[in-house]
Structure formats: structure tokens, C-alpha cells
Amino acid sequence: SPSTNGQIERFNGTLKRQIKAHMRRHNTRVYVPALQGLVDAYNDVPHTTTKMAPSALHRGTAREVNDVSNRLQQKAAKAKRQHRRQYTRLAVGDHVRVARLINPTVTPKPSTFWEENILEVVGIVEPKAQWNSTTFVLSDDRRVTRDRLQKVDVAHLVRLPRATRAPEPTAPRPQRAHRPNKKYM
């Protein structure tokens, strides 16, 4: 998951700094023999999130591990409540559009970021854990989180006819003559 990738990248950066410091301190380019000691040193320092060293958590009792786990779950739930975007509530029967997921390297950027289809919410799946998101089941059987949905008022919806082709330009644009930059001549 993206959050796990971030944690791994953070650890990799920390380990990289430790390796560079070791090589500078000992004036060497060889670090492999010291690698286990560097990892052990990292694992013996208490982390700000868990308030315990990873090695202590690994050797800890089930009660200690459960206490840390509960504290982290409470912290995640609190962060979710505090940083939750305020969306209009959705109910079964509401009509929505789904945000397009665009990969800019593959697809050119569209003029709108919403799918044209208007779908109906047919079900709501509440999260099993309080830090997870509610999922909405749509009429095409997709399950989507609220941040990817736009509520549509179908009573006031105006559909515009699609243009069959782009309008012809009135006159061709004149070509600009290439003028060399006098500064570099």
C-alpha cells in the first residue's frame, strides 16, 4: 500500500544516512560488515509513533504489543476524524458520477475529471475498522469510496446534445516568420 511504501522509503533514507556517516567516520567505502550493527542500532531507538524501540516490541509481551496496537488505532481514528473532508452525505438511491482515474503517462488529460455515466448508489458498506472508509456500491457493481463520488441532482440535470464534429475554423492562422534573436548574432 502507499503508506507502507512511504514507511519503507523513510527507513531506506535513514539507513542510507547511517551508512554514509559510518563511511565518513571510519574513512572507508566498505560498509557491508557494519550493516547488521547499523540495523540493530536503528531497531534499538524508540520510535515517535510507537514510543517503543522495534526490538523491544519484537521481544515484548502480548500485552505490550496490544497496548501499542490499540494506541496506534486510536491515533489513526482521531486523525481521520480531524482531517476528514466534509462531503455531502450519500444515501441509497442517490445519483452520482465517479471520478476518472487518470494515468498521465498513458492518457492525455481530459477536459473533465468525471465520468459521463450517472449511476445510482445501491448499497453502503460501513468500514470494519473505524479508521477505514465507507464504501458505496453503485448500480454497475463497482465499490467506490466517497472521495471519488460526485452527487448529482437528476431533477435539475440538463443534458446537452453531443457535437457530431468540431466546428471549422473561420480563417487559417497566419504563420509567423522565424526571426533570429539579434542578441546572439
mmCIF file of C-alpha atoms in Angstrom:
data_model
loop_
_atom_site.group_PDB
_atom_site.id
_atom_site.type_symbol
_atom_site.label_atom_id
_atom_site.label_comp_id
_atom_site.label_asym_id
_atom_site.label_seq_id
_atom_site.Cartn_x
_atom_site.Cartn_y
_atom_site.Cartn_z
ATOM 1 C CA SER A 1 0.000 0.000 0.000
ATOM 2 C CA PRO A 2 1.173 3.615 -0.469
ATOM 3 C CA SER A 3 1.554 4.227 3.269
ATOM 4 C CA THR A 4 3.695 1.101 3.646
ATOM 5 C CA ASN A 5 5.844 2.213 0.694
ATOM 6 C CA GLY A 6 6.362 5.548 2.464
ATOM 7 C CA GLN A 7 7.454 3.831 5.662
ATOM 8 C CA ILE A 8 9.922 1.642 3.760
ATOM 9 C CA GLU A 9 11.291 4.668 1.879
ATOM 10 C CA ARG A 10 11.694 6.508 5.190
ATOM 11 C CA PHE A 11 13.642 3.565 6.637
ATOM 12 C CA ASN A 12 15.771 3.315 3.485
ATOM 13 C CA GLY A 13 16.649 7.017 3.764
ATOM 14 C CA THR A 14 17.584 6.621 7.444
ATOM 15 C CA LEU A 15 19.740 3.576 6.722
ATOM 16 C CA LYS A 16 21.421 5.375 3.819
ATOM 17 C CA ARG A 17 22.335 8.311 6.109
ATOM 18 C CA GLN A 18 23.703 5.872 8.697
ATOM 19 C CA ILE A 19 25.846 4.152 6.057
ATOM 20 C CA LYS A 20 27.239 7.491 4.812
ATOM 21 C CA ALA A 21 28.006 8.584 8.389
ATOM 22 C CA HIS A 22 29.766 5.268 9.059
ATOM 23 C CA MET A 23 31.866 5.595 5.878
ATOM 24 C CA ARG A 24 32.841 9.208 6.750
ATOM 25 C CA ARG A 25 33.618 8.419 10.396
ATOM 26 C CA HIS A 26 35.836 5.427 9.516
ATOM 27 C CA ASN A 27 37.190 6.877 6.260
ATOM 28 C CA THR A 28 36.211 3.782 4.291
ATOM 29 C CA ARG A 29 33.996 2.800 1.404
ATOM 30 C CA VAL A 30 33.261 -0.631 2.906
ATOM 31 C CA TYR A 31 30.029 -0.798 4.900
ATOM 32 C CA VAL A 32 28.687 -4.344 4.492
ATOM 33 C CA PRO A 33 30.428 -5.715 7.638
ATOM 34 C CA ALA A 34 28.864 -2.880 9.688
ATOM 35 C CA LEU A 35 25.392 -3.204 8.162
ATOM 36 C CA GLN A 36 23.931 -5.512 10.835
ATOM 37 C CA GLY A 37 25.187 -3.190 13.586
ATOM 38 C CA LEU A 38 23.566 -0.195 11.842
ATOM 39 C CA VAL A 39 20.223 -2.020 11.557
ATOM 40 C CA ASP A 40 20.455 -3.113 15.217
ATOM 41 C CA ALA A 41 21.170 0.488 16.273
ATOM 42 C CA TYR A 42 18.089 1.628 14.336
ATOM 43 C CA ASN A 43 15.958 -1.081 15.954
ATOM 44 C CA ASP A 44 17.127 -0.124 19.474
ATOM 45 C CA VAL A 45 15.940 3.513 19.237
ATOM 46 C CA PRO A 46 12.348 4.205 20.384
ATOM 47 C CA HIS A 47 10.123 5.423 17.538
ATOM 48 C CA THR A 48 7.996 8.508 17.995
ATOM 49 C CA THR A 49 4.840 6.733 16.826
ATOM 50 C CA THR A 50 5.008 3.602 18.996
ATOM 51 C CA LYS A 51 7.055 5.149 21.858
ATOM 52 C CA MET A 52 8.993 1.869 21.905
ATOM 53 C CA ALA A 53 12.029 0.519 20.112
ATOM 54 C CA PRO A 54 11.180 -2.021 17.391
ATOM 55 C CA SER A 55 13.440 -4.587 19.082
ATOM 56 C CA ALA A 56 11.555 -4.108 22.376
ATOM 57 C CA LEU A 57 8.238 -4.505 20.561
ATOM 58 C CA HIS A 58 9.516 -7.681 18.918
ATOM 59 C CA ARG A 59 10.583 -9.138 22.268
ATOM 60 C CA GLY A 60 7.644 -7.596 24.170
ATOM 61 C CA THR A 61 4.771 -9.396 25.783
ATOM 62 C CA ALA A 62 1.428 -9.753 24.059
ATOM 63 C CA ARG A 63 0.001 -7.135 26.437
ATOM 64 C CA GLU A 64 2.652 -4.551 25.459
ATOM 65 C CA VAL A 65 2.102 -5.222 21.764
ATOM 66 C CA ASN A 66 -1.700 -4.938 22.196
ATOM 67 C CA ASP A 67 -1.299 -1.663 24.107
ATOM 68 C CA VAL A 68 0.808 -0.185 21.298
ATOM 69 C CA SER A 69 -1.594 -1.518 18.669
ATOM 70 C CA ASN A 70 -4.615 -0.010 20.464
ATOM 71 C CA ARG A 71 -2.827 3.328 20.886
ATOM 72 C CA LEU A 72 -1.973 3.416 17.166
ATOM 73 C CA GLN A 73 -5.543 2.533 16.173
ATOM 74 C CA GLN A 74 -6.919 5.298 18.390
ATOM 75 C CA LYS A 75 -4.407 7.756 16.942
ATOM 76 C CA ALA A 76 -5.382 6.791 13.368
ATOM 77 C CA ALA A 77 -9.097 7.121 14.136
ATOM 78 C CA LYS A 78 -8.549 10.545 15.726
ATOM 79 C CA ALA A 79 -6.504 11.729 12.722
ATOM 80 C CA LYS A 80 -9.240 10.531 10.374
ATOM 81 C CA ARG A 81 -11.903 12.437 12.328
ATOM 82 C CA GLN A 82 -9.822 15.613 12.436
ATOM 83 C CA HIS A 83 -8.767 15.610 8.790
ATOM 84 C CA ARG A 84 -11.937 14.256 7.220
ATOM 85 C CA ARG A 85 -13.114 16.260 4.244
ATOM 86 C CA GLN A 86 -16.691 17.372 4.571
ATOM 87 C CA TYR A 87 -18.724 15.723 1.828
ATOM 88 C CA THR A 88 -22.460 15.843 1.366
ATOM 89 C CA ARG A 89 -23.955 12.656 2.746
ATOM 90 C CA LEU A 90 -24.943 9.938 0.301
ATOM 91 C CA ALA A 91 -27.813 7.517 0.755
ATOM 92 C CA VAL A 92 -29.108 4.519 -1.172
ATOM 93 C CA GLY A 93 -30.970 5.854 -4.201
ATOM 94 C CA ASP A 94 -28.772 8.948 -4.686
ATOM 95 C CA HIS A 95 -27.323 9.548 -8.145
ATOM 96 C CA VAL A 96 -23.575 10.050 -8.558
ATOM 97 C CA ARG A 97 -20.749 10.364 -11.042
ATOM 98 C CA VAL A 98 -17.399 8.666 -10.479
ATOM 99 C CA ALA A 99 -14.038 10.398 -10.711
ATOM 100 C CA ARG A 100 -11.819 9.162 -13.507
ATOM 101 C CA LEU A 101 -8.503 7.667 -12.515
ATOM 102 C CA ILE A 102 -6.034 9.087 -14.982
ATOM 103 C CA ASN A 103 -2.525 7.875 -15.607
ATOM 104 C CA PRO A 104 -0.991 10.981 -17.223
ATOM 105 C CA THR A 105 1.778 8.966 -18.879
ATOM 106 C CA VAL A 106 -0.785 6.853 -20.757
ATOM 107 C CA THR A 107 -3.867 9.037 -21.237
ATOM 108 C CA PRO A 108 -3.887 12.728 -22.147
ATOM 109 C CA LYS A 109 -5.637 14.917 -19.589
ATOM 110 C CA PRO A 110 -9.394 15.065 -20.317
ATOM 111 C CA SER A 111 -11.455 18.240 -20.172
ATOM 112 C CA THR A 112 -13.423 16.855 -17.228
ATOM 113 C CA PHE A 113 -12.333 14.539 -14.453
ATOM 114 C CA TRP A 114 -15.756 12.902 -14.014
ATOM 115 C CA GLU A 115 -17.222 10.002 -15.937
ATOM 116 C CA GLU A 116 -20.253 10.871 -18.056
ATOM 117 C CA ASN A 117 -22.389 7.983 -16.748
ATOM 118 C CA ILE A 118 -24.731 8.816 -13.922
ATOM 119 C CA LEU A 119 -25.067 5.863 -11.565
ATOM 120 C CA GLU A 120 -27.232 5.101 -8.577
ATOM 121 C CA VAL A 121 -25.986 4.192 -5.108
ATOM 122 C CA VAL A 122 -27.470 0.739 -4.407
ATOM 123 C CA GLY A 123 -25.659 -0.082 -1.181
ATOM 124 C CA ILE A 124 -23.446 1.283 1.553
ATOM 125 C CA VAL A 125 -20.747 -0.832 3.210
ATOM 126 C CA GLU A 126 -19.655 0.536 6.568
ATOM 127 C CA PRO A 127 -15.983 0.033 7.454
ATOM 128 C CA LYS A 128 -14.993 -2.864 9.689
ATOM 129 C CA ALA A 129 -12.386 -0.696 11.434
ATOM 130 C CA GLN A 130 -13.011 2.887 12.476
ATOM 131 C CA TRP A 131 -10.002 4.231 10.539
ATOM 132 C CA ASN A 132 -11.168 2.738 7.223
ATOM 133 C CA SER A 133 -13.535 4.463 4.783
ATOM 134 C CA THR A 134 -17.168 3.780 3.969
ATOM 135 C CA THR A 135 -17.605 2.142 0.563
ATOM 136 C CA PHE A 136 -20.558 2.809 -1.744
ATOM 137 C CA VAL A 137 -21.894 0.080 -4.043
ATOM 138 C CA LEU A 138 -23.008 1.521 -7.391
ATOM 139 C CA SER A 139 -25.570 0.285 -9.920
ATOM 140 C CA ASP A 140 -22.751 -1.062 -12.136
ATOM 141 C CA ASP A 141 -21.500 -3.199 -9.168
ATOM 142 C CA ARG A 142 -18.404 -1.073 -8.528
ATOM 143 C CA ARG A 143 -17.409 -0.293 -4.945
ATOM 144 C CA VAL A 144 -16.098 3.237 -4.542
ATOM 145 C CA THR A 145 -15.106 5.448 -1.595
ATOM 146 C CA ARG A 146 -16.798 8.819 -1.049
ATOM 147 C CA ASP A 147 -13.824 10.896 -2.203
ATOM 148 C CA ARG A 148 -14.296 9.560 -5.766
ATOM 149 C CA LEU A 149 -18.024 10.340 -5.992
ATOM 150 C CA GLN A 150 -19.885 13.485 -7.013
ATOM 151 C CA LYS A 151 -23.543 13.737 -6.041
ATOM 152 C CA VAL A 152 -25.812 14.646 -8.992
ATOM 153 C CA ASP A 153 -29.278 16.178 -8.713
ATOM 154 C CA VAL A 154 -31.010 14.440 -11.640
ATOM 155 C CA ALA A 155 -34.145 16.597 -11.265
ATOM 156 C CA HIS A 156 -32.168 19.669 -12.317
ATOM 157 C CA LEU A 157 -29.843 17.948 -14.752
ATOM 158 C CA VAL A 158 -29.683 19.411 -18.253
ATOM 159 C CA ARG A 159 -28.218 17.189 -20.911
ATOM 160 C CA LEU A 160 -26.546 18.933 -23.806
ATOM 161 C CA PRO A 161 -26.515 17.307 -27.236
ATOM 162 C CA ARG A 162 -23.147 15.993 -28.306
ATOM 163 C CA ALA A 163 -21.492 17.773 -31.184
ATOM 164 C CA THR A 164 -21.010 15.443 -34.129
ATOM 165 C CA ARG A 165 -17.814 17.138 -35.216
ATOM 166 C CA ALA A 166 -15.691 20.092 -34.247
ATOM 167 C CA PRO A 167 -16.590 23.416 -35.900
ATOM 168 C CA GLU A 168 -14.438 24.511 -38.812
ATOM 169 C CA PRO A 169 -12.060 27.385 -38.108
ATOM 170 C CA THR A 170 -13.188 30.607 -39.795
ATOM 171 C CA ALA A 171 -9.816 31.516 -41.257
ATOM 172 C CA PRO A 172 -6.440 29.850 -41.115
ATOM 173 C CA ARG A 173 -3.965 31.400 -38.738
ATOM 174 C CA PRO A 174 -1.133 33.257 -40.427
ATOM 175 C CA GLN A 175 2.246 31.617 -39.931
ATOM 176 C CA ARG A 176 4.736 33.696 -38.000
ATOM 177 C CA ALA A 177 8.066 34.161 -39.692
ATOM 178 C CA HIS A 178 11.036 32.895 -37.742
ATOM 179 C CA ARG A 179 13.098 35.851 -36.591
ATOM 180 C CA PRO A 180 16.558 35.088 -35.280
ATOM 181 C CA ASN A 181 17.446 36.590 -31.948
ATOM 182 C CA LYS A 182 19.690 39.605 -32.620
ATOM 183 C CA LYS A 183 21.342 39.219 -29.232
ATOM 184 C CA TYR A 184 23.226 36.095 -30.328
ATOM 185 C CA MET A 185 24.151 37.108 -33.860
#
